[in-house]
Amino acid sequence: MTDQAPIKRLLIANRGEIAVRIIQTARRLGIHTIALYSDADARAMHVREADEAWHLGPAPARESYLDAAKVLKIAREAGADAVHPGYGFLSENSDFASACAQQGLRFIGPSGAAILAMGDKSGAKALMQAAGVPVLPGYHGADQTPALLRDQAHQVGFPLLIKAASGGGGKGMRRVEQIDEFDAALAAVKREALAAFGDDNVLLERYLARARHVEVQVFADTLGNAIYLGDRDCSLQRRHQKVIEEAPAPNIAPALRHAMGEAAVAAARAIDYVGAGTIEFLLCGEAFFFMEMNTRLQVEHPVTEAVTGQDLVAWQLAVAEGKPLPLTQEEVVLRGHAVEARLYAEDVGAGFLPASGPIHWLHWPQGVRIDTGVAAGDEVSPYYDPMIAKLVAHGQSRAEAFARLADALAALSLGPLVHNGPLLLRLCEEPDVLAMAHHTQWPIPTEPLAIPTLAWPLATLWLASRTGPSPWQQAPGFRLGESSSLTAAVRIGEEARVLTLTERAGRLTWQGETYPYELGTDHIRLQRAGRWVRCPVTPAAEAALVLQLDGRRIPFAADDQHHRPHHDHETAQGALAPMHGIVVALLVEVGQSVSKGQPLLVLEAMKMEHVLKADKEGVITAISCRQGEQVSQGAVLVHFADPSAEKAQGGAA
């Protein structure tokens, strides 16, 4: 294909941070941007940033961002000459890509045929086998009768994964340990797959324990050139969804890395691929197996941009204009290491339940790249993926990149919406992660780490030694002979205390222990167990600070009772909807006795299923929802009585 006319008007068929990301590159290239928005996104950042914005429809994605006919109609009326689908929504919809081509719109991505070839996970594995790319043992056939699938499960062996044939992004996937779990898991995957992808076909794959998720970024143009831009490790996952990604994938021998890159390019060439794509592999020791191909730009593309110095969105647009790839394989050079953390609005302690609501305060840290679609005053909608931002750190080494990301996460200030920032910080300091000892099934720690005992007196010392407006932040205090008292109201995480210390001649006394100390301009030196340790203190946003102690970064501040996270999951006399969603299955009935932890119903939210369980023993007295009904966050869905209370009432009568 020869060069086409330059793209002048680009419609972005997406929302949130990826829409903003595309707008930034398009603006730099002088391309006019056209945004779309649903009712829920009327004031969203991507709408504010675009050159123009068109209303698409109601908040539910099925009636807005997933409505291909509406998107195409607006593209025609707005005079767009190209459509960038971002990721998610219509980005891997082969019919949409083909329809764009039929209407003379350049689809920023591969052809509909290529998307179709890789979208059918079963067919894709057959294609990969024919191309000589290793694949996992499993069943990828067209016969989807439950009896046959159950029989194939026996043949594949356990443990295994049931995966949506048209799936991706961790949706429509269940791990099954034994045959007794198979039927229930199959039903759940089929429901999720039908809701998310409109196709309930599944495939079965043998599950590999302690495997790593390593993916290769490929790029191909319309002139027959195809290369790979390094690889990424995405093994840190929860619910089969990535949490932290890094590039290049660490601890891989050069020969193995080269073999994976060449296999990825072979996979792209097998379907005449054009544009940006990612080949995902499972890596076990020196063996790697094809999982799937994502026929779009990945969420984690910034880490590849960081180590290659390239703008992958600009590459996409250049390829769509018929230009050759900017680099040959020999010209690709990787510099340093990059790591990305996905900041989500979610309640980690409640099983990663997605959260939604307003952001009253938001201060981004310095020194890292921030890809986001929100600012202070915006809201995270219950209708879409709850990602708030991606924080990307780059360093000369892996250790330096993780340290920079940890510094940034410790300095982040966001609320009152609950988010996973503290977990991300913990992962960046986790010994197993820093030693690359984790894998896709490594158990992400969700229990909050205890605040180190010494953090409280050190934070108090720092705050009280700086005079401030608060009556609880006093350095002089009162004196008893040569001693003085230091008092401060301190907030660490969600806990706040008012502490008073005794100081005398460079010695700090707290809870019966005395510590020699020195107070510097940016640190505290403390003598512990016969040795001096240096504890740096660095400023963060809005007068907050970060204390480094025992290998951890501990954010703290003077307590103003305002900047505290808000959790939506409070107990009530019944089971509350932990999020906005649709009831897809009722598992109990009125009059039924339930035990603590027993499943009550299944909610679908953000294309994922969430099982709502009883938090105590009781008897169902009422059910306030129906299957298929949309419910609001905080609504009481299942009412139940405490049997012990009923017995007591009966005895009183």
mmCIF file of N, CA, C and O in Angstrom, residues 170-259:
data_model
loop_
_atom_site.group_PDB
_atom_site.id
_atom_site.type_symbol
_atom_site.label_atom_id
_atom_site.label_comp_id
_atom_site.label_asym_id
_atom_site.label_seq_id
_atom_site.Cartn_x
_atom_site.Cartn_y
_atom_site.Cartn_z
ATOM 1 N N GLY A 170 -8.800 -10.610 31.288
ATOM 2 C CA GLY A 170 -9.084 -11.331 32.519
ATOM 3 C C GLY A 170 -10.553 -11.633 32.736
ATOM 4 O O GLY A 170 -10.915 -12.262 33.734
ATOM 5 N N LYS A 171 -11.404 -11.210 31.814
ATOM 6 C CA LYS A 171 -12.842 -11.427 31.984
ATOM 7 C C LYS A 171 -13.232 -12.764 31.369
ATOM 8 O O LYS A 171 -12.721 -13.165 30.329
ATOM 9 N N GLY A 172 -14.189 -13.455 32.004
ATOM 10 C CA GLY A 172 -14.618 -14.741 31.491
ATOM 11 C C GLY A 172 -13.552 -15.803 31.651
ATOM 12 O O GLY A 172 -13.143 -16.443 30.678
ATOM 13 N N MET A 173 -13.106 -16.004 32.885
ATOM 14 C CA MET A 173 -12.029 -16.962 33.130
ATOM 15 C C MET A 173 -12.174 -17.532 34.538
ATOM 16 O O MET A 173 -12.423 -16.797 35.487
ATOM 17 N N ARG A 174 -12.061 -18.853 34.659
ATOM 18 C CA ARG A 174 -12.114 -19.502 35.975
ATOM 19 C C ARG A 174 -11.076 -20.620 36.029
ATOM 20 O O ARG A 174 -10.904 -21.374 35.072
ATOM 21 N N ARG A 175 -10.423 -20.722 37.179
ATOM 22 C CA ARG A 175 -9.513 -21.835 37.430
ATOM 23 C C ARG A 175 -10.305 -22.933 38.125
ATOM 24 O O ARG A 175 -11.049 -22.684 39.066
ATOM 25 N N VAL A 176 -10.155 -24.173 37.673
ATOM 26 C CA VAL A 176 -10.890 -25.314 38.213
ATOM 27 C C VAL A 176 -9.883 -26.342 38.714
ATOM 28 O O VAL A 176 -9.018 -26.807 37.964
ATOM 29 N N GLU A 177 -9.996 -26.689 39.987
ATOM 30 C CA GLU A 177 -9.036 -27.600 40.605
ATOM 31 C C GLU A 177 -9.432 -29.063 40.444
ATOM 32 O O GLU A 177 -8.581 -29.940 40.389
ATOM 33 N N GLN A 178 -10.748 -29.340 40.387
ATOM 34 C CA GLN A 178 -11.217 -30.719 40.290
ATOM 35 C C GLN A 178 -12.559 -30.749 39.572
ATOM 36 O O GLN A 178 -13.241 -29.735 39.447
ATOM 37 N N ILE A 179 -12.974 -31.920 39.130
ATOM 38 C CA ILE A 179 -14.151 -32.046 38.287
ATOM 39 C C ILE A 179 -15.432 -31.596 38.998
ATOM 40 O O ILE A 179 -16.353 -31.097 38.359
ATOM 41 N N ASP A 180 -15.480 -31.729 40.322
ATOM 42 C CA ASP A 180 -16.680 -31.325 41.056
ATOM 43 C C ASP A 180 -16.958 -29.832 40.931
ATOM 44 O O ASP A 180 -18.093 -29.396 41.108
ATOM 45 N N GLU A 181 -15.928 -29.029 40.637
ATOM 46 C CA GLU A 181 -16.097 -27.583 40.506
ATOM 47 C C GLU A 181 -16.415 -27.161 39.074
ATOM 48 O O GLU A 181 -16.715 -25.988 38.824
ATOM 49 N N PHE A 182 -16.362 -28.102 38.138
ATOM 50 C CA PHE A 182 -16.376 -27.747 36.727
ATOM 51 C C PHE A 182 -17.701 -27.124 36.287
ATOM 52 O O PHE A 182 -17.717 -26.083 35.615
ATOM 53 N N ASP A 183 -18.827 -27.749 36.639
ATOM 54 C CA ASP A 183 -20.121 -27.281 36.121
ATOM 55 C C ASP A 183 -20.432 -25.859 36.559
ATOM 56 O O ASP A 183 -20.871 -25.031 35.751
ATOM 57 N N ALA A 184 -20.227 -25.554 37.828
ATOM 58 C CA ALA A 184 -20.512 -24.205 38.331
ATOM 59 C C ALA A 184 -19.586 -23.175 37.685
ATOM 60 O O ALA A 184 -20.023 -22.079 37.314
ATOM 61 N N ALA A 185 -18.316 -23.536 37.534
ATOM 62 C CA ALA A 185 -17.364 -22.609 36.906
ATOM 63 C C ALA A 185 -17.711 -22.379 35.441
ATOM 64 O O ALA A 185 -17.628 -21.256 34.937
ATOM 65 N N LEU A 186 -18.113 -23.435 34.747
ATOM 66 C CA LEU A 186 -18.499 -23.314 33.341
ATOM 67 C C LEU A 186 -19.684 -22.370 33.188
ATOM 68 O O LEU A 186 -19.694 -21.495 32.310
ATOM 69 N N ALA A 187 -20.683 -22.520 34.042
ATOM 70 C CA ALA A 187 -21.870 -21.650 33.973
ATOM 71 C C ALA A 187 -21.484 -20.190 34.213
ATOM 72 O O ALA A 187 -21.975 -19.285 33.519
ATOM 73 N N ALA A 188 -20.589 -19.946 35.169
ATOM 74 C CA ALA A 188 -20.176 -18.574 35.472
ATOM 75 C C ALA A 188 -19.408 -17.956 34.311
ATOM 76 O O ALA A 188 -19.626 -16.796 33.943
ATOM 77 N N VAL A 189 -18.503 -18.717 33.715
ATOM 78 C CA VAL A 189 -17.730 -18.202 32.578
ATOM 79 C C VAL A 189 -18.647 -17.889 31.405
ATOM 80 O O VAL A 189 -18.504 -16.857 30.738
ATOM 81 N N LYS A 190 -19.609 -18.774 31.146
ATOM 82 C CA LYS A 190 -20.533 -18.538 30.028
ATOM 83 C C LYS A 190 -21.358 -17.273 30.252
ATOM 84 O O LYS A 190 -21.578 -16.493 29.312
ATOM 85 N N ARG A 191 -21.799 -17.033 31.487
ATOM 86 C CA ARG A 191 -22.561 -15.807 31.770
ATOM 87 C C ARG A 191 -21.696 -14.567 31.551
ATOM 88 O O ARG A 191 -22.112 -13.604 30.910
ATOM 89 N N GLU A 192 -20.488 -14.594 32.098
ATOM 90 C CA GLU A 192 -19.593 -13.450 31.948
ATOM 91 C C GLU A 192 -19.239 -13.220 30.490
ATOM 92 O O GLU A 192 -19.202 -12.081 30.019
ATOM 93 N N ALA A 193 -18.973 -14.302 29.763
ATOM 94 C CA ALA A 193 -18.574 -14.182 28.367
ATOM 95 C C ALA A 193 -19.699 -13.599 27.527
ATOM 96 O O ALA A 193 -19.480 -12.742 26.657
ATOM 97 N N LEU A 194 -20.916 -14.055 27.771
ATOM 98 C CA LEU A 194 -22.052 -13.558 27.005
ATOM 99 C C LEU A 194 -22.282 -12.077 27.289
ATOM 100 O O LEU A 194 -22.543 -11.283 26.374
ATOM 101 N N ALA A 195 -22.140 -11.680 28.550
ATOM 102 C CA ALA A 195 -22.359 -10.283 28.925
ATOM 103 C C ALA A 195 -21.268 -9.376 28.371
ATOM 104 O O ALA A 195 -21.538 -8.258 27.927
ATOM 105 N N ALA A 196 -20.023 -9.838 28.402
ATOM 106 C CA ALA A 196 -18.900 -8.983 28.019
ATOM 107 C C ALA A 196 -18.607 -9.002 26.533
ATOM 108 O O ALA A 196 -18.205 -7.988 25.956
ATOM 109 N N PHE A 197 -18.813 -10.162 25.880
ATOM 110 C CA PHE A 197 -18.381 -10.309 24.494
ATOM 111 C C PHE A 197 -19.481 -10.741 23.537
ATOM 112 O O PHE A 197 -19.252 -10.849 22.325
ATOM 113 N N GLY A 198 -20.686 -11.021 24.078
ATOM 114 C CA GLY A 198 -21.777 -11.457 23.217
ATOM 115 C C GLY A 198 -21.590 -12.852 22.668
ATOM 116 O O GLY A 198 -22.228 -13.240 21.695
ATOM 117 N N ASP A 199 -20.727 -13.653 23.275
ATOM 118 C CA ASP A 199 -20.404 -14.998 22.792
ATOM 119 C C ASP A 199 -20.051 -15.846 24.011
ATOM 120 O O ASP A 199 -19.112 -15.529 24.746
ATOM 121 N N ASP A 200 -20.821 -16.915 24.252
ATOM 122 C CA ASP A 200 -20.559 -17.726 25.455
ATOM 123 C C ASP A 200 -19.750 -18.985 25.166
ATOM 124 O O ASP A 200 -19.648 -19.867 26.018
ATOM 125 N N ASN A 201 -19.130 -19.082 23.985
ATOM 126 C CA ASN A 201 -18.256 -20.217 23.716
ATOM 127 C C ASN A 201 -17.008 -20.133 24.601
ATOM 128 O O ASN A 201 -16.517 -19.038 24.903
ATOM 129 N N VAL A 202 -16.501 -21.306 24.993
ATOM 130 C CA VAL A 202 -15.343 -21.349 25.876
ATOM 131 C C VAL A 202 -14.279 -22.266 25.307
ATOM 132 O O VAL A 202 -14.523 -23.043 24.369
ATOM 133 N N LEU A 203 -13.095 -22.169 25.869
ATOM 134 C CA LEU A 203 -12.026 -23.126 25.583
ATOM 135 C C LEU A 203 -11.443 -23.582 26.910
ATOM 136 O O LEU A 203 -11.602 -22.916 27.939
ATOM 137 N N LEU A 204 -10.792 -24.707 26.890
ATOM 138 C CA LEU A 204 -10.160 -25.270 28.085
ATOM 139 C C LEU A 204 -8.655 -25.309 27.882
ATOM 140 O O LEU A 204 -8.177 -25.659 26.804
ATOM 141 N N GLU A 205 -7.916 -24.946 28.933
ATOM 142 C CA GLU A 205 -6.462 -24.974 28.865
ATOM 143 C C GLU A 205 -5.901 -25.574 30.142
ATOM 144 O O GLU A 205 -6.407 -25.304 31.236
ATOM 145 N N ARG A 206 -4.858 -26.341 30.004
ATOM 146 C CA ARG A 206 -4.163 -26.852 31.179
ATOM 147 C C ARG A 206 -3.554 -25.678 31.938
ATOM 148 O O ARG A 206 -2.955 -24.774 31.336
ATOM 149 N N TYR A 207 -3.748 -25.672 33.222
ATOM 150 C CA TYR A 207 -3.216 -24.593 34.051
ATOM 151 C C TYR A 207 -1.785 -24.912 34.468
ATOM 152 O O TYR A 207 -1.493 -26.019 34.933
ATOM 153 N N LEU A 208 -0.912 -23.955 34.306
ATOM 154 C CA LEU A 208 0.484 -24.118 34.681
ATOM 155 C C LEU A 208 0.759 -23.344 35.968
ATOM 156 O O LEU A 208 0.550 -22.127 36.030
ATOM 157 N N ALA A 209 1.199 -24.053 36.991
ATOM 158 C CA ALA A 209 1.521 -23.405 38.264
ATOM 159 C C ALA A 209 2.854 -22.664 38.149
ATOM 160 O O ALA A 209 3.752 -23.068 37.415
ATOM 161 N N ARG A 210 2.950 -21.545 38.852
ATOM 162 C CA ARG A 210 4.181 -20.760 38.943
ATOM 163 C C ARG A 210 4.682 -20.282 37.590
ATOM 164 O O ARG A 210 5.889 -20.122 37.371
ATOM 165 N N ALA A 211 3.776 -20.068 36.666
ATOM 166 C CA ALA A 211 4.168 -19.543 35.358
ATOM 167 C C ALA A 211 4.268 -18.026 35.409
ATOM 168 O O ALA A 211 3.642 -17.371 36.243
ATOM 169 N N ARG A 212 5.047 -17.470 34.505
ATOM 170 C CA ARG A 212 5.124 -16.020 34.344
ATOM 171 C C ARG A 212 4.348 -15.595 33.106
ATOM 172 O O ARG A 212 4.286 -16.332 32.114
ATOM 173 N N HIS A 213 3.749 -14.424 33.181
ATOM 174 C CA HIS A 213 3.055 -13.844 32.029
ATOM 175 C C HIS A 213 4.033 -12.873 31.369
ATOM 176 O O HIS A 213 4.322 -11.806 31.893
ATOM 177 N N VAL A 214 4.547 -13.286 30.215
ATOM 178 C CA VAL A 214 5.485 -12.447 29.457
ATOM 179 C C VAL A 214 4.880 -12.202 28.080
ATOM 180 O O VAL A 214 4.464 -13.141 27.405
ATOM 181 N N GLU A 215 4.823 -10.947 27.690
ATOM 182 C CA GLU A 215 4.220 -10.594 26.405
ATOM 183 C C GLU A 215 5.197 -9.797 25.563
ATOM 184 O O GLU A 215 6.098 -9.130 26.081
ATOM 185 N N VAL A 216 5.011 -9.887 24.259
ATOM 186 C CA VAL A 216 5.913 -9.237 23.311
ATOM 187 C C VAL A 216 5.127 -8.216 22.498
ATOM 188 O O VAL A 216 4.056 -8.522 21.956
ATOM 189 N N GLN A 217 5.651 -6.998 22.428
ATOM 190 C CA GLN A 217 5.028 -5.927 21.638
ATOM 191 C C GLN A 217 5.467 -6.057 20.186
ATOM 192 O O GLN A 217 6.659 -5.979 19.881
ATOM 193 N N VAL A 218 4.509 -6.281 19.296
ATOM 194 C CA VAL A 218 4.826 -6.365 17.873
ATOM 195 C C VAL A 218 4.224 -5.167 17.152
ATOM 196 O O VAL A 218 3.258 -4.544 17.611
ATOM 197 N N PHE A 219 4.811 -4.858 15.990
ATOM 198 C CA PHE A 219 4.304 -3.784 15.137
ATOM 199 C C PHE A 219 4.549 -4.185 13.684
ATOM 200 O O PHE A 219 5.607 -4.722 13.351
ATOM 201 N N ALA A 220 3.567 -3.951 12.843
ATOM 202 C CA ALA A 220 3.699 -4.274 11.418
ATOM 203 C C ALA A 220 3.077 -3.154 10.599
ATOM 204 O O ALA A 220 2.109 -2.514 11.031
ATOM 205 N N ASP A 221 3.629 -2.914 9.414
ATOM 206 C CA ASP A 221 3.073 -1.886 8.545
ATOM 207 C C ASP A 221 2.444 -2.511 7.310
ATOM 208 O O ASP A 221 2.385 -3.745 7.182
ATOM 209 N N THR A 222 1.967 -1.667 6.406
ATOM 210 C CA THR A 222 1.282 -2.156 5.203
ATOM 211 C C THR A 222 2.262 -2.510 4.089
ATOM 212 O O THR A 222 1.848 -2.934 3.012
ATOM 213 N N LEU A 223 3.568 -2.358 4.373
ATOM 214 C CA LEU A 223 4.589 -2.612 3.361
ATOM 215 C C LEU A 223 5.307 -3.933 3.576
ATOM 216 O O LEU A 223 6.299 -4.218 2.899
ATOM 217 N N GLY A 224 4.816 -4.727 4.520
ATOM 218 C CA GLY A 224 5.400 -6.044 4.757
ATOM 219 C C GLY A 224 6.439 -6.083 5.852
ATOM 220 O O GLY A 224 7.044 -7.144 6.100
ATOM 221 N N ASN A 225 6.685 -4.979 6.531
ATOM 222 C CA ASN A 225 7.649 -4.957 7.626
ATOM 223 C C ASN A 225 6.970 -5.349 8.934
ATOM 224 O O ASN A 225 5.855 -4.899 9.224
ATOM 225 N N ALA A 226 7.645 -6.145 9.739
ATOM 226 C CA ALA A 226 7.123 -6.540 11.057
ATOM 227 C C ALA A 226 8.297 -6.705 12.014
ATOM 228 O O ALA A 226 9.295 -7.361 11.675
ATOM 229 N N ILE A 227 8.191 -6.098 13.196
ATOM 230 C CA ILE A 227 9.260 -6.168 14.183
ATOM 231 C C ILE A 227 8.650 -6.342 15.579
ATOM 232 O O ILE A 227 7.433 -6.253 15.749
ATOM 233 N N TYR A 228 9.510 -6.582 16.571
ATOM 234 C CA TYR A 228 9.058 -6.574 17.958
ATOM 235 C C TYR A 228 9.858 -5.529 18.727
ATOM 236 O O TYR A 228 11.052 -5.322 18.483
ATOM 237 N N LEU A 229 9.168 -4.838 19.645
ATOM 238 C CA LEU A 229 9.758 -3.755 20.424
ATOM 239 C C LEU A 229 9.970 -4.207 21.874
ATOM 240 O O LEU A 229 9.482 -3.597 22.819
ATOM 241 N N GLY A 230 10.673 -5.316 22.020
ATOM 242 C CA GLY A 230 10.955 -5.814 23.359
ATOM 243 C C GLY A 230 9.769 -6.543 23.969
ATOM 244 O O GLY A 230 8.779 -6.851 23.295
ATOM 245 N N ASP A 231 9.891 -6.820 25.250
ATOM 246 C CA ASP A 231 8.868 -7.599 25.944
ATOM 247 C C ASP A 231 8.522 -6.949 27.269
ATOM 248 O O ASP A 231 9.147 -5.975 27.694
ATOM 249 N N ARG A 232 7.498 -7.499 27.917
ATOM 250 C CA ARG A 232 7.028 -6.984 29.208
ATOM 251 C C ARG A 232 6.682 -8.174 30.094
ATOM 252 O O ARG A 232 6.205 -9.198 29.612
ATOM 253 N N ASP A 233 6.893 -8.006 31.390
ATOM 254 C CA ASP A 233 6.432 -9.002 32.363
ATOM 255 C C ASP A 233 5.198 -8.439 33.057
ATOM 256 O O ASP A 233 5.218 -7.335 33.586
ATOM 257 N N CYS A 234 4.122 -9.223 33.038
ATOM 258 C CA CYS A 234 2.847 -8.802 33.631
ATOM 259 C C CYS A 234 2.347 -9.860 34.603
ATOM 260 O O CYS A 234 1.153 -10.177 34.655
ATOM 261 N N SER A 235 3.251 -10.433 35.377
ATOM 262 C CA SER A 235 2.903 -11.564 36.234
ATOM 263 C C SER A 235 2.175 -11.164 37.508
ATOM 264 O O SER A 235 1.522 -12.005 38.125
ATOM 265 N N LEU A 236 2.308 -9.925 37.928
ATOM 266 C CA LEU A 236 1.604 -9.475 39.129
ATOM 267 C C LEU A 236 0.150 -9.198 38.770
ATOM 268 O O LEU A 236 -0.161 -8.188 38.133
ATOM 269 N N GLN A 237 -0.733 -10.098 39.181
ATOM 270 C CA GLN A 237 -2.127 -10.028 38.768
ATOM 271 C C GLN A 237 -3.042 -10.309 39.954
ATOM 272 O O GLN A 237 -2.669 -10.974 40.907
ATOM 273 N N ARG A 238 -4.265 -9.797 39.840
ATOM 274 C CA ARG A 238 -5.333 -10.180 40.751
ATOM 275 C C ARG A 238 -6.564 -10.424 39.892
ATOM 276 O O ARG A 238 -6.866 -9.677 38.984
ATOM 277 N N ARG A 239 -7.209 -11.563 40.159
ATOM 278 C CA ARG A 239 -8.382 -11.973 39.370
ATOM 279 C C ARG A 239 -8.056 -12.025 37.876
ATOM 280 O O ARG A 239 -8.843 -11.618 37.043
ATOM 281 N N HIS A 240 -6.856 -12.495 37.552
ATOM 282 C CA HIS A 240 -6.391 -12.613 36.172
ATOM 283 C C HIS A 240 -6.258 -11.261 35.482
ATOM 284 O O HIS A 240 -6.161 -11.198 34.258
ATOM 285 N N GLN A 241 -6.243 -10.182 36.236
ATOM 286 C CA GLN A 241 -6.048 -8.852 35.663
ATOM 287 C C GLN A 241 -4.750 -8.259 36.191
ATOM 288 O O GLN A 241 -4.417 -8.377 37.372
ATOM 289 N N LYS A 242 -4.035 -7.592 35.297
ATOM 290 C CA LYS A 242 -2.696 -7.099 35.625
ATOM 291 C C LYS A 242 -2.771 -5.935 36.613
ATOM 292 O O LYS A 242 -3.682 -5.119 36.563
ATOM 293 N N VAL A 243 -1.784 -5.880 37.492
ATOM 294 C CA VAL A 243 -1.704 -4.823 38.493
ATOM 295 C C VAL A 243 -0.450 -3.979 38.289
ATOM 296 O O VAL A 243 -0.492 -2.761 38.284
ATOM 297 N N ILE A 244 0.693 -4.666 38.111
ATOM 298 C CA ILE A 244 1.966 -3.994 37.863
ATOM 299 C C ILE A 244 2.627 -4.681 36.665
ATOM 300 O O ILE A 244 2.669 -5.912 36.591
ATOM 301 N N GLU A 245 3.117 -3.858 35.727
ATOM 302 C CA GLU A 245 3.799 -4.388 34.544
ATOM 303 C C GLU A 245 5.172 -3.732 34.420
ATOM 304 O O GLU A 245 5.362 -2.600 34.882
ATOM 305 N N GLU A 246 6.098 -4.430 33.800
ATOM 306 C CA GLU A 246 7.441 -3.873 33.656
ATOM 307 C C GLU A 246 8.084 -4.299 32.344
ATOM 308 O O GLU A 246 7.707 -5.308 31.747
ATOM 309 N N ALA A 247 9.042 -3.492 31.893
ATOM 310 C CA ALA A 247 9.782 -3.785 30.667
ATOM 311 C C ALA A 247 11.242 -3.365 30.857
ATOM 312 O O ALA A 247 11.511 -2.336 31.475
ATOM 313 N N PRO A 248 12.150 -4.191 30.336
ATOM 314 C CA PRO A 248 11.901 -5.501 29.738
ATOM 315 C C PRO A 248 11.608 -6.545 30.816
ATOM 316 O O PRO A 248 11.858 -6.300 32.003
ATOM 317 N N ALA A 249 11.085 -7.702 30.396
ATOM 318 C CA ALA A 249 10.834 -8.788 31.341
ATOM 319 C C ALA A 249 12.169 -9.230 31.934
ATOM 320 O O ALA A 249 13.097 -9.551 31.197
ATOM 321 N N PRO A 250 12.308 -9.233 33.268
ATOM 322 C CA PRO A 250 13.610 -9.542 33.876
ATOM 323 C C PRO A 250 13.933 -11.030 33.875
ATOM 324 O O PRO A 250 13.053 -11.879 33.725
ATOM 325 N N ASN A 251 15.231 -11.303 34.038
ATOM 326 C CA ASN A 251 15.737 -12.666 34.255
ATOM 327 C C ASN A 251 15.386 -13.615 33.114
ATOM 328 O O ASN A 251 14.966 -14.752 33.341
ATOM 329 N N ILE A 252 15.543 -13.159 31.891
ATOM 330 C CA ILE A 252 15.343 -14.016 30.719
ATOM 331 C C ILE A 252 16.640 -14.044 29.919
ATOM 332 O O ILE A 252 17.200 -12.986 29.594
ATOM 333 N N ALA A 253 17.118 -15.224 29.626
ATOM 334 C CA ALA A 253 18.355 -15.370 28.869
ATOM 335 C C ALA A 253 18.194 -14.765 27.479
ATOM 336 O O ALA A 253 17.110 -14.836 26.877
ATOM 337 N N PRO A 254 19.241 -14.160 26.915
ATOM 338 C CA PRO A 254 19.138 -13.514 25.591
ATOM 339 C C PRO A 254 18.595 -14.433 24.502
ATOM 340 O O PRO A 254 17.782 -14.005 23.670
ATOM 341 N N ALA A 255 19.017 -15.694 24.489
ATOM 342 C CA ALA A 255 18.551 -16.609 23.443
ATOM 343 C C ALA A 255 17.055 -16.864 23.562
ATOM 344 O O ALA A 255 16.328 -16.901 22.563
ATOM 345 N N LEU A 256 16.572 -17.030 24.796
ATOM 346 C CA LEU A 256 15.141 -17.247 25.015
ATOM 347 C C LEU A 256 14.348 -15.992 24.658
ATOM 348 O O LEU A 256 13.288 -16.074 24.029
ATOM 349 N N ARG A 257 14.859 -14.832 25.012
ATOM 350 C CA ARG A 257 14.186 -13.578 24.692
ATOM 351 C C ARG A 257 14.064 -13.416 23.174
ATOM 352 O O ARG A 257 13.028 -13.012 22.652
ATOM 353 N N HIS A 258 15.145 -13.740 22.476
ATOM 354 C CA HIS A 258 15.134 -13.650 21.010
ATOM 355 C C HIS A 258 14.130 -14.624 20.409
ATOM 356 O O HIS A 258 13.380 -14.271 19.482
ATOM 357 N N ALA A 259 14.078 -15.841 20.953
ATOM 358 C CA ALA A 259 13.148 -16.850 20.432
ATOM 359 C C ALA A 259 11.695 -16.408 20.618
ATOM 360 O O ALA A 259 10.860 -16.599 19.725
#
